Coordinates of C-alpha atoms in Angstrom, one line a residue:
Chain P
M1 CA 69.9 117.6 138.0
L2 CA 70.9 115.1 135.5
H3 CA 67.6 113.4 135.6
C4 CA 65.9 116.6 134.7
V5 CA 68.4 117.0 131.9
N6 CA 67.7 113.6 130.6
M7 CA 64.1 114.2 130.9
T8 CA 64.4 117.2 128.7
V9 CA 66.2 115.3 126.1
L10 CA 63.8 112.5 126.2
E11 CA 60.9 114.8 126.0
R12 CA 62.3 116.4 123.0
Q13 CA 62.9 113.1 121.5
Q14 CA 59.4 112.0 122.1
A15 CA 58.1 115.1 120.6
R16 CA 60.2 114.7 117.5
T17 CA 59.4 111.1 117.1
R18 CA 55.8 111.8 117.5
K19 CA 56.1 114.2 114.6
C20 CA 58.4 112.1 112.6
H21 CA 57.1 108.7 112.0
Q22 CA 53.8 107.4 111.0
Q23 CA 54.4 103.7 110.9
D24 CA 55.5 101.4 113.7
Q25 CA 56.4 104.3 115.8
D26 CA 57.0 102.8 119.2
Q27 CA 60.2 101.0 118.2
D28 CA 61.4 104.0 116.3
Q29 CA 61.0 106.1 119.3
D30 CA 63.0 103.8 121.4
Y31 CA 65.9 103.9 119.0
Q32 CA 65.7 107.6 118.6
R33 CA 65.4 108.2 122.2
S34 CA 68.6 106.5 123.0
S35 CA 70.4 108.0 120.0
L36 CA 69.3 111.5 120.4
F37 CA 70.0 111.3 124.1
D38 CA 73.7 111.9 123.6
V39 CA 73.4 114.4 120.9
F40 CA 71.3 116.7 122.9
S41 CA 72.6 115.9 126.3
S42 CA 75.1 118.7 126.0
S43 CA 72.6 121.3 124.9
I44 CA 70.1 121.1 127.6
T45 CA 67.5 123.5 128.8
M46 CA 65.8 123.1 132.0
D47 CA 62.3 122.1 131.8
G48 CA 60.1 120.4 134.2
Y49 CA 59.2 116.9 133.2
D50 CA 58.1 113.9 135.0
D51 CA 60.3 111.0 135.9
S52 CA 58.2 108.3 134.5
S53 CA 59.0 109.0 130.9
L54 CA 62.7 108.3 131.4
H55 CA 62.3 104.8 132.5
M56 CA 59.7 103.7 130.1
P57 CA 61.3 101.5 127.5
V58 CA 58.5 101.5 125.1
M59 CA 56.8 104.7 124.2
P60 CA 53.2 105.1 123.3
P61 CA 52.6 105.4 119.6
P62 CA 53.3 108.9 118.5
A63 CA 51.2 111.2 116.5
P64 CA 51.8 111.8 112.9
A65 CA 54.9 113.7 111.9
P66 CA 54.9 117.3 110.9
S67 CA 56.8 118.6 107.9
S68 CA 60.1 119.5 109.7
S69 CA 60.7 116.1 111.3
S70 CA 59.5 114.3 108.2
A71 CA 62.2 116.2 106.4
L72 CA 64.6 115.0 108.9
S73 CA 63.6 111.5 108.5
R74 CA 63.7 111.9 104.8
T75 CA 67.3 113.1 104.9
T76 CA 68.2 110.4 107.2
T77 CA 66.8 107.7 105.0
S78 CA 68.7 109.0 102.1
I79 CA 72.0 108.8 104.0
A80 CA 71.6 105.3 105.0
P81 CA 72.8 103.3 102.0
R82 CA 75.9 105.4 101.5
V83 CA 77.1 105.1 105.0
A84 CA 76.0 101.6 105.2
S85 CA 78.5 100.6 102.6
S86 CA 81.2 102.4 104.4
L87 CA 80.7 100.6 107.6
A88 CA 83.0 97.8 107.2
S89 CA 83.5 96.8 110.8
P90 CA 82.0 93.4 111.6
T91 CA 81.7 93.9 115.3
L92 CA 79.2 96.7 115.5
G93 CA 77.6 96.1 112.2
K94 CA 76.4 92.7 113.1
K95 CA 72.9 93.8 113.4
R96 CA 73.0 96.4 110.8
K97 CA 74.8 94.8 107.9
P98 CA 72.2 92.4 106.7
L99 CA 69.8 95.2 106.6
T100 CA 71.9 97.5 104.5
Q101 CA 70.7 95.7 101.5
K102 CA 67.2 96.4 102.4
V103 CA 67.8 100.1 102.8
V104 CA 66.1 102.1 100.1
A105 CA 68.6 103.6 97.8
G106 CA 68.7 107.3 98.1
G107 CA 70.9 110.2 97.3
G108 CA 72.5 112.8 99.4
G109 CA 75.0 112.9 102.2
G110 CA 74.8 113.4 105.8
G111 CA 76.0 112.2 109.1
E112 CA 76.9 108.7 109.8
Q113 CA 74.8 109.1 112.9
Q114 CA 71.6 109.6 111.1
S115 CA 72.2 106.7 108.8
E116 CA 72.5 104.4 111.7
N117 CA 69.4 105.8 113.2
I118 CA 67.7 105.1 110.0
K119 CA 69.0 101.7 109.8
K120 CA 67.3 101.0 113.0
D121 CA 64.2 102.6 111.6
K122 CA 64.4 100.5 108.5
K123 CA 64.9 97.5 110.6
V124 CA 61.6 98.2 112.3
K125 CA 59.7 99.0 109.2
V126 CA 60.8 95.8 107.5
S127 CA 60.1 93.8 110.5
G128 CA 56.5 93.5 109.5
G129 CA 56.6 90.0 108.3
E130 CA 60.2 88.9 108.7
E131 CA 61.5 86.9 111.6
E132 CA 65.1 88.1 111.3
S133 CA 64.3 91.7 111.6
S134 CA 61.8 91.1 114.4
K135 CA 64.5 89.3 116.3
M136 CA 66.8 92.2 115.6
S137 CA 64.3 94.7 116.7
E138 CA 64.0 92.8 119.9
Q139 CA 67.7 92.9 120.2
T140 CA 67.9 96.5 119.4
N141 CA 65.2 97.2 121.9
K142 CA 67.2 95.6 124.6
E143 CA 70.3 97.2 123.3
E144 CA 68.6 100.5 123.3
V145 CA 67.4 100.2 126.9
A146 CA 70.9 99.2 127.9
S147 CA 72.4 101.9 125.9
A148 CA 70.0 104.4 127.4
E149 CA 71.2 103.5 130.8
N150 CA 74.8 103.3 129.7
S151 CA 74.6 106.6 128.0
K152 CA 73.4 108.1 131.2
G153 CA 76.3 106.4 133.0
S154 CA 78.7 107.5 130.3
S155 CA 77.7 111.1 130.5
E156 CA 78.1 111.0 134.2
A157 CA 81.4 109.4 133.8
Q158 CA 82.5 112.0 131.5
N159 CA 81.6 114.7 134.0
H160 CA 83.3 113.1 136.9
K161 CA 86.5 111.7 135.3
P162 CA 88.2 114.3 133.2
D163 CA 91.3 112.1 132.7
Y164 CA 89.6 109.9 130.3
I165 CA 89.3 110.5 126.6
H166 CA 85.9 111.8 126.1
V167 CA 84.1 110.3 123.2
R168 CA 80.7 111.5 122.3
A169 CA 78.5 108.8 121.0
R170 CA 76.9 109.9 117.8
R171 CA 73.3 110.0 117.0
G172 CA 71.9 106.6 116.2
Q173 CA 74.9 104.7 117.5
A174 CA 75.2 102.4 120.4
T175 CA 76.6 104.0 123.4
D176 CA 78.1 101.4 125.6
S177 CA 81.7 101.8 126.4
H178 CA 82.8 98.9 124.3
S179 CA 81.3 100.2 121.2
L180 CA 82.6 103.7 121.9
A181 CA 86.1 102.3 122.3
E182 CA 85.6 100.3 119.1
R183 CA 84.6 103.3 117.2
V184 CA 87.5 105.3 118.4
R185 CA 89.8 102.6 117.4
R186 CA 88.3 102.2 114.0
E187 CA 88.5 105.9 113.3
K188 CA 92.1 105.9 114.3
I189 CA 92.8 103.0 111.9
S190 CA 91.0 104.7 109.1
E191 CA 92.9 107.8 109.6
R192 CA 96.2 106.0 109.4
M193 CA 95.0 104.1 106.3
K194 CA 94.5 107.5 104.7
Y195 CA 98.1 108.3 105.4
L196 CA 99.1 105.0 103.9
Q197 CA 97.1 105.8 100.8
D198 CA 99.3 108.8 100.2
L199 CA 102.4 106.8 100.9
V200 CA 101.8 103.8 98.8
P201 CA 101.6 104.5 95.1
G202 CA 98.5 103.5 93.3
C203 CA 96.3 103.4 96.3
N204 CA 94.2 106.4 95.5
K205 CA 91.5 104.5 93.7
I206 CA 91.2 101.7 96.1
T207 CA 88.6 102.0 98.8
G208 CA 88.2 99.5 101.5
K209 CA 90.6 98.1 103.9
A210 CA 91.1 94.8 102.3
G211 CA 92.3 96.2 99.0
M212 CA 94.4 98.7 100.7
L213 CA 96.0 96.1 102.8
D214 CA 96.8 94.1 99.7
E215 CA 98.5 97.0 98.1
I216 CA 100.4 97.7 101.3
I217 CA 101.6 94.2 101.5
N218 CA 102.7 94.2 97.9
Y219 CA 104.5 97.4 98.4
V220 CA 106.3 96.4 101.5
Q221 CA 107.4 93.1 99.8
S222 CA 108.7 95.0 96.8
L223 CA 110.6 97.4 99.0
Q224 CA 112.2 94.5 100.9
R225 CA 113.1 92.8 97.7
Q226 CA 114.7 96.0 96.5
V227 CA 116.8 96.2 99.6
E228 CA 117.9 92.6 99.0
F229 CA 118.7 93.3 95.4
L230 CA 120.6 96.5 96.1
S231 CA 122.7 94.8 98.8
M232 CA 123.5 92.0 96.4
K233 CA 124.6 94.5 93.8
L234 CA 126.7 96.3 96.3
A235 CA 128.3 93.1 97.3
A236 CA 129.1 92.4 93.7
V237 CA 130.5 95.8 93.1
N238 CA 132.8 95.8 96.2
P239 CA 135.0 92.8 96.1
R240 CA 136.4 93.5 99.5
L241 CA 133.6 95.4 101.3
D242 CA 136.1 98.1 101.3
L243 CA 134.1 101.3 101.6
N244 CA 136.8 103.5 102.9
I245 CA 136.9 105.2 99.7
D246 CA 133.3 105.7 99.2
D247 CA 132.3 106.3 102.7
L248 CA 134.3 109.4 103.1
F249 CA 132.9 110.7 100.0
A250 CA 129.5 109.7 101.1
K251 CA 130.0 111.5 104.4
E252 CA 130.7 114.7 102.7
V253 CA 128.5 114.1 99.9
F254 CA 125.2 112.7 101.1
P255 CA 124.5 115.0 104.0
A256 CA 124.4 118.0 101.8
C257 CA 122.5 116.6 98.9
A258 CA 119.1 116.5 100.6
P259 CA 117.3 118.4 97.9
N260 CA 118.7 116.2 95.2
F261 CA 118.1 112.9 96.9
Q262 CA 114.6 112.8 95.7
S263 CA 115.1 114.0 92.2
I264 CA 118.1 112.2 91.0
G265 CA 119.4 108.9 92.0
M266 CA 122.7 109.3 90.4
A267 CA 125.5 109.4 92.9
S268 CA 127.5 111.8 90.8
S269 CA 124.8 114.3 90.8
S270 CA 124.3 114.1 94.5
E271 CA 127.9 114.4 95.1
M272 CA 128.3 117.4 93.0
S273 CA 125.3 119.2 94.2
N274 CA 126.8 119.6 97.6
N275 CA 125.9 122.4 99.8
P276 CA 129.4 123.7 100.3
A277 CA 129.0 124.7 103.9
A278 CA 127.6 121.4 104.8
A279 CA 130.3 119.6 102.9
A280 CA 132.9 121.5 104.8
A281 CA 131.3 120.7 108.1
Y282 CA 131.3 117.0 107.3
L283 CA 134.7 116.8 105.8
D284 CA 137.1 114.8 107.9
F285 CA 140.4 116.4 107.5
S286 CA 142.2 113.4 108.9
S287 CA 140.9 111.2 106.2
V288 CA 141.8 113.5 103.4
Q289 CA 144.7 111.3 102.5
Q290 CA 142.4 108.6 101.4
L291 CA 140.4 111.0 99.5
V292 CA 143.3 111.6 97.1
S293 CA 143.3 108.2 95.5
C294 CA 139.6 108.2 94.9
S295 CA 139.1 111.8 94.3
N296 CA 141.2 111.7 91.2
G297 CA 139.3 108.8 89.9
L298 CA 136.0 110.2 90.9
I299 CA 136.6 113.6 89.4
N300 CA 137.5 112.0 86.1
N301 CA 134.6 109.7 86.4
I302 CA 132.2 112.5 87.0
G303 CA 133.6 114.4 84.2
M304 CA 133.2 111.5 81.9
S305 CA 129.8 110.4 82.9
M306 CA 127.3 111.9 80.5
N307 CA 124.1 112.7 82.1
P308 CA 121.3 114.3 80.2
S309 CA 119.8 116.3 83.0
P310 CA 120.5 120.0 82.6
D311 CA 121.3 120.8 86.1
M312 CA 124.0 118.3 86.1
G313 CA 125.7 120.0 83.3
I314 CA 127.6 122.3 85.5
R315 CA 128.7 119.5 87.8
K316 CA 129.5 117.1 85.2
T317 CA 131.8 119.2 83.1
I318 CA 133.9 120.5 85.9
A319 CA 136.8 118.3 85.7
P320 CA 137.8 117.6 82.1
P321 CA 136.9 120.8 80.3
L322 CA 138.3 122.9 83.0
S323 CA 140.4 125.6 81.7
V324 CA 143.7 126.3 83.4
S325 CA 142.1 129.4 84.9
L326 CA 139.9 127.5 87.1
P327 CA 142.6 125.5 88.9
E328 CA 144.4 128.7 89.3
T329 CA 141.6 130.4 91.0
F330 CA 141.4 127.4 93.2
L331 CA 145.0 127.8 94.0
D332 CA 144.7 131.4 94.7
S333 CA 141.9 131.4 97.1
S334 CA 142.7 128.3 99.1
S335 CA 140.6 129.4 102.0
C336 CA 137.4 129.5 100.0
F337 CA 138.0 126.1 98.7
T338 CA 136.7 124.5 101.8
Q339 CA 133.4 126.2 101.2
A340 CA 133.1 125.6 97.5
L341 CA 131.8 122.7 95.7
P342 CA 134.6 120.9 93.9
P343 CA 137.3 122.2 96.1
S344 CA 135.8 120.4 99.0
I345 CA 137.4 117.4 97.4
W346 CA 140.6 119.2 96.8
E347 CA 141.7 120.0 100.3
G348 CA 145.0 121.6 101.3
E349 CA 148.0 119.9 99.8
F350 CA 145.9 117.6 97.8
Q351 CA 144.8 120.4 95.6
I352 CA 148.0 120.4 93.7
Q353 CA 148.0 116.7 93.2
N354 CA 144.4 116.8 91.9
L355 CA 145.1 119.6 89.7
Y356 CA 148.0 117.7 88.2
N357 CA 145.6 114.9 87.6
V358 CA 143.1 117.1 86.1
A359 CA 145.5 118.8 84.0
F360 CA 147.0 115.6 83.0
D361 CA 143.8 114.1 82.1
Q362 CA 142.4 117.1 80.5
P363 CA 143.9 116.6 77.1
I364 CA 142.8 113.0 77.1
R365 CA 139.3 113.7 78.2
T366 CA 138.5 116.7 76.2
S367 CA 139.2 114.9 73.1
S368 CA 136.6 112.3 73.9
F369 CA 134.1 115.0 74.8
P370 CA 131.6 116.3 72.3
P371 CA 132.6 119.6 71.1
S372 CA 129.8 121.4 72.9
H373 CA 131.0 120.3 76.3
P374 CA 134.3 122.2 76.5
F375 CA 132.5 125.4 75.8
T376 CA 129.7 124.7 78.2
G377 CA 132.2 123.5 80.7
L378 CA 134.1 126.8 80.5
V379 CA 130.9 128.8 80.8
E380 CA 129.7 126.7 83.6
A381 CA 133.0 126.7 85.3
S382 CA 132.9 130.4 85.4
N383 CA 129.4 130.2 86.8
L384 CA 130.8 127.9 89.4
K385 CA 133.4 130.4 90.2
M386 CA 130.8 133.0 90.7
E387 CA 128.8 130.7 92.8
M388 CA 131.8 130.1 95.0
E389 CA 132.5 133.7 95.3
M390 CA 128.9 134.4 96.3
E391 CA 129.0 131.7 98.8
M392 CA 132.2 132.8 100.4
Chain R
M1 CA 105.4 113.0 109.5
R2 CA 109.1 112.5 109.0
N3 CA 109.5 114.7 106.0
Q4 CA 111.5 117.5 107.7
E5 CA 114.1 115.2 109.1
G6 CA 114.3 113.1 105.9
S7 CA 117.8 114.1 104.9
S8 CA 119.2 114.0 108.4
V9 CA 117.8 110.5 108.8
K10 CA 119.5 109.4 105.6
E11 CA 122.8 110.9 106.7
E12 CA 122.6 109.2 110.0
F13 CA 121.7 105.9 108.4
L14 CA 124.5 106.2 105.9
R15 CA 127.1 106.9 108.6
K16 CA 126.0 104.1 110.8
W17 CA 125.8 101.7 107.9
I18 CA 129.3 102.5 106.8
R19 CA 130.6 102.2 110.3
G20 CA 129.0 98.7 110.5
L21 CA 130.4 97.7 107.2
R22 CA 133.9 98.8 108.1
R23 CA 133.7 96.7 111.2
Y24 CA 132.7 93.7 109.1
S25 CA 135.6 94.3 106.7
C26 CA 138.0 94.5 109.6
E27 CA 136.9 91.3 111.2
K28 CA 136.8 89.2 108.2
K29 CA 139.2 89.8 105.4
N30 CA 138.0 87.5 102.6
M31 CA 134.3 87.1 102.5
S32 CA 132.4 85.3 99.9
F33 CA 129.8 87.0 97.8
L34 CA 126.9 85.8 99.9
E35 CA 128.6 86.7 103.0
R36 CA 129.2 90.2 101.8
K37 CA 125.7 90.6 100.7
K38 CA 124.4 89.4 104.1
A39 CA 126.7 91.8 105.8
I40 CA 125.6 94.7 103.7
K41 CA 122.0 94.0 104.1
L42 CA 122.2 93.4 107.8
S43 CA 124.2 96.4 108.6
A44 CA 121.9 98.5 106.4
D45 CA 118.8 97.2 108.2
L46 CA 120.4 97.7 111.6
A47 CA 121.5 101.2 110.7
M48 CA 118.1 102.1 109.6
A49 CA 116.5 100.6 112.6
S50 CA 118.8 102.5 114.9
T51 CA 117.8 105.8 113.4
R52 CA 114.3 105.3 114.8
D53 CA 113.8 106.0 118.4
K54 CA 112.8 103.6 121.1
T55 CA 109.1 104.1 120.7
I56 CA 109.0 102.6 117.3
R57 CA 108.4 98.9 117.7
W58 CA 109.6 97.4 114.4
S59 CA 113.0 98.9 114.8
Q60 CA 113.5 97.6 118.3
A61 CA 112.2 94.2 117.2
L62 CA 114.6 94.1 114.3
I63 CA 117.6 94.9 116.5
A64 CA 116.5 92.5 119.1
N65 CA 116.1 89.7 116.5
A66 CA 119.5 90.4 115.1
A67 CA 121.1 90.4 118.5
S68 CA 119.2 87.3 119.7
E69 CA 119.9 85.3 116.5
N70 CA 123.5 86.2 116.8
V71 CA 123.7 86.4 113.1
C72 CA 127.1 85.3 111.9
I73 CA 127.6 86.1 108.4
G74 CA 130.0 83.4 107.7
S75 CA 128.5 80.6 109.8
S76 CA 126.6 77.7 108.3
S77 CA 122.9 78.1 108.1
A78 CA 122.0 74.5 108.9
P79 CA 120.6 75.1 112.4
K80 CA 118.7 78.0 111.0
K81 CA 117.2 75.9 108.4
S82 CA 116.0 73.2 110.8
S83 CA 114.3 75.8 113.0
R84 CA 112.8 77.4 110.0
K85 CA 111.4 74.0 108.8
K86 CA 109.9 73.4 112.2
K87 CA 108.3 76.8 112.1
M88 CA 106.9 76.1 108.7
M89 CA 105.4 72.8 109.8
L90 CA 103.8 74.4 112.8
M91 CA 102.4 77.1 110.7
R92 CA 101.0 74.7 108.2
R93 CA 99.3 72.6 110.8
S94 CA 97.8 75.6 112.5
R95 CA 96.6 77.0 109.2
A96 CA 95.0 73.6 108.3
R97 CA 93.2 73.6 111.6
V98 CA 92.0 77.1 111.1
K99 CA 90.8 76.4 107.7
S100 CA 88.8 73.4 108.7
V101 CA 87.1 75.4 111.4
K102 CA 86.4 78.3 109.1
K103 CA 84.8 76.2 106.3
E104 CA 81.7 76.0 108.4
M105 CA 81.2 79.7 108.4
S106 CA 80.2 80.8 105.0
S107 CA 78.3 84.1 105.3
A108 CA 79.7 87.1 103.5
R109 CA 80.7 88.8 106.7
C110 CA 82.7 85.8 107.8
I111 CA 84.4 85.7 104.4
A112 CA 85.3 89.3 104.7
K113 CA 86.5 88.8 108.2
R114 CA 88.6 86.0 107.1
L115 CA 90.1 87.9 104.3
M116 CA 91.0 90.8 106.6
E117 CA 92.6 88.4 109.1
K118 CA 94.6 86.7 106.4
R119 CA 95.9 90.0 105.2
T120 CA 96.7 91.4 108.6
R121 CA 98.5 88.2 109.4
K122 CA 100.5 88.6 106.2
L123 CA 101.4 92.1 107.1
K124 CA 102.4 91.1 110.5
N125 CA 104.7 88.5 109.1
L126 CA 106.3 91.1 106.8
L127 CA 106.9 93.6 109.6
P128 CA 109.7 92.8 112.0
G129 CA 108.2 92.2 115.3
G130 CA 104.7 92.6 113.9
E131 CA 103.2 89.5 115.4
S132 CA 102.5 91.1 118.7
M133 CA 100.8 94.3 117.4
E134 CA 97.2 95.0 117.2
D135 CA 95.5 96.7 114.3
G136 CA 96.0 100.4 115.1
C137 CA 99.6 99.9 116.1
L138 CA 100.2 97.8 113.1
V139 CA 99.1 100.4 110.7
E140 CA 101.2 103.0 112.3
E141 CA 104.3 100.8 112.4
T142 CA 103.7 99.9 108.7
L143 CA 103.7 103.6 107.8
D144 CA 107.0 104.2 109.6
Y145 CA 108.5 101.0 108.2
I146 CA 107.6 101.9 104.6
Q147 CA 109.2 105.4 105.0
S148 CA 112.3 103.9 106.5
L149 CA 112.6 101.3 103.8
R150 CA 112.3 104.0 101.1
D151 CA 115.0 106.1 102.7
Q152 CA 117.2 103.1 103.0
I153 CA 116.7 102.2 99.4
E154 CA 117.5 105.7 98.2
V155 CA 120.7 105.8 100.2
M156 CA 121.8 102.3 99.1
R157 CA 121.1 103.1 95.5
S158 CA 123.1 106.3 95.6
L159 CA 126.0 104.5 97.2
L160 CA 125.7 101.8 94.6
T161 CA 125.9 104.3 91.7
A162 CA 128.8 106.1 93.5
S163 CA 130.8 102.9 93.9
Q164 CA 130.0 101.9 90.3
L165 CA 131.3 105.2 89.1
I166 CA 134.5 104.8 91.0
I167 CA 135.1 101.3 89.7
N168 CA 134.0 101.7 86.2
P169 CA 135.0 105.2 85.1
S170 CA 133.5 104.6 81.7

């Protein structure tokens, strides 16, 4: 059965090659036979053909090409230079790379398969007077014979062993298992490199693995240096590695600030843009005591820190410009505090203490604030109130 | 790939990192600046690595390295230096040997090959546990590593600004 199938493909190949090429046709056919074998092995129609043609490594010179197949060859020739440049792998390209320079420059795009086919063609055509290419043609002849047999074997293997990853060898490409595996591996790598291109900034214009790798290396080094630098700064800021204060804040703060992580690096913004529900979930009630000491400071700090970004306006101006009404509302609806933004800091009995601090600091802070802030603060505080109510 | 779980990864990282730091501060009361820096960095790296699951190689390698080296923040680094020097010497010798061999091959393809090898070697050195990876795996691991590093840096930076705000109200 398979033999008949192969026969059919080969017959087709032969017919095509006969039509296609007009110069040095035998070697062309050889290449094309092996290359087209796999392409057409799936779409097979049963025809009766003799056995002998399958095993003949060298075909008789074919007839001149008709228009259709010449068009095919024309398109394939044009593809070659483009794809040739993209083939960077040294392993499979050993025979092809030197010839890429000889390929006639053409336009158009097409399958990689066809280009490789054409490379072989070109190889043959050039081989007229050159030793190198003649050697190569011999090599490719052998390769082609071997690949024809291997492709047969591989197609059988594919039929009989469904557990394996099926790789279809493309037109014009070598079909032994090693090269197939190589190709799969290379394609995997190039796919991952594309991901990396998106990840590493400034890699869009760089084509080619070497340049990309350079960029990646630089980027990784810079990231590692940043980590070092940040850890150094953290060590400088914390004289005692005492993060009890920050960490509790961080716990309640950072989990909820996912949307803001990317946009703003300021801790204050991230803290204040809490998702209230999440903040409540994370809040450790047992550690609220420790929150008091830092919360006072932090609230004041946040209030004081001037940040130009607009969405921080609300958050920033909560503490100092707070009118007395806001703390009262907090006092009134104690239950909703756990769900609201700033009240997440002011838990339970600590509310009062904080409010005292706020109230106490208020006259001091507001004076240092630009006149616009108190008004905006009031407005925004009322907005905040509404937010809280809505979220309740 | 990891975009959906980005924030949760950061939270996890932060929590673990702070836990580790707290342990450090409990063990040793007065640490020098460098010790503190090392502690911070190590706990951050370990926390980040622990957020990745077992299938990711660089994280396992990082944790294994830290465990095997028995990194003591306050201990003297003299033994480390000597081993490092030996490693450097070995590397230099091997590189010299490689270079002498490769000078014979001068075709363009060999040059390209050599460049690629150089770069992959560099990348392998950068990545924790990267020496034992092949190309495909290496690229994947690098991807993951870059993403983790970025998360780590973001969290560290936010924590830094937070602590700066606390300490310097102005």
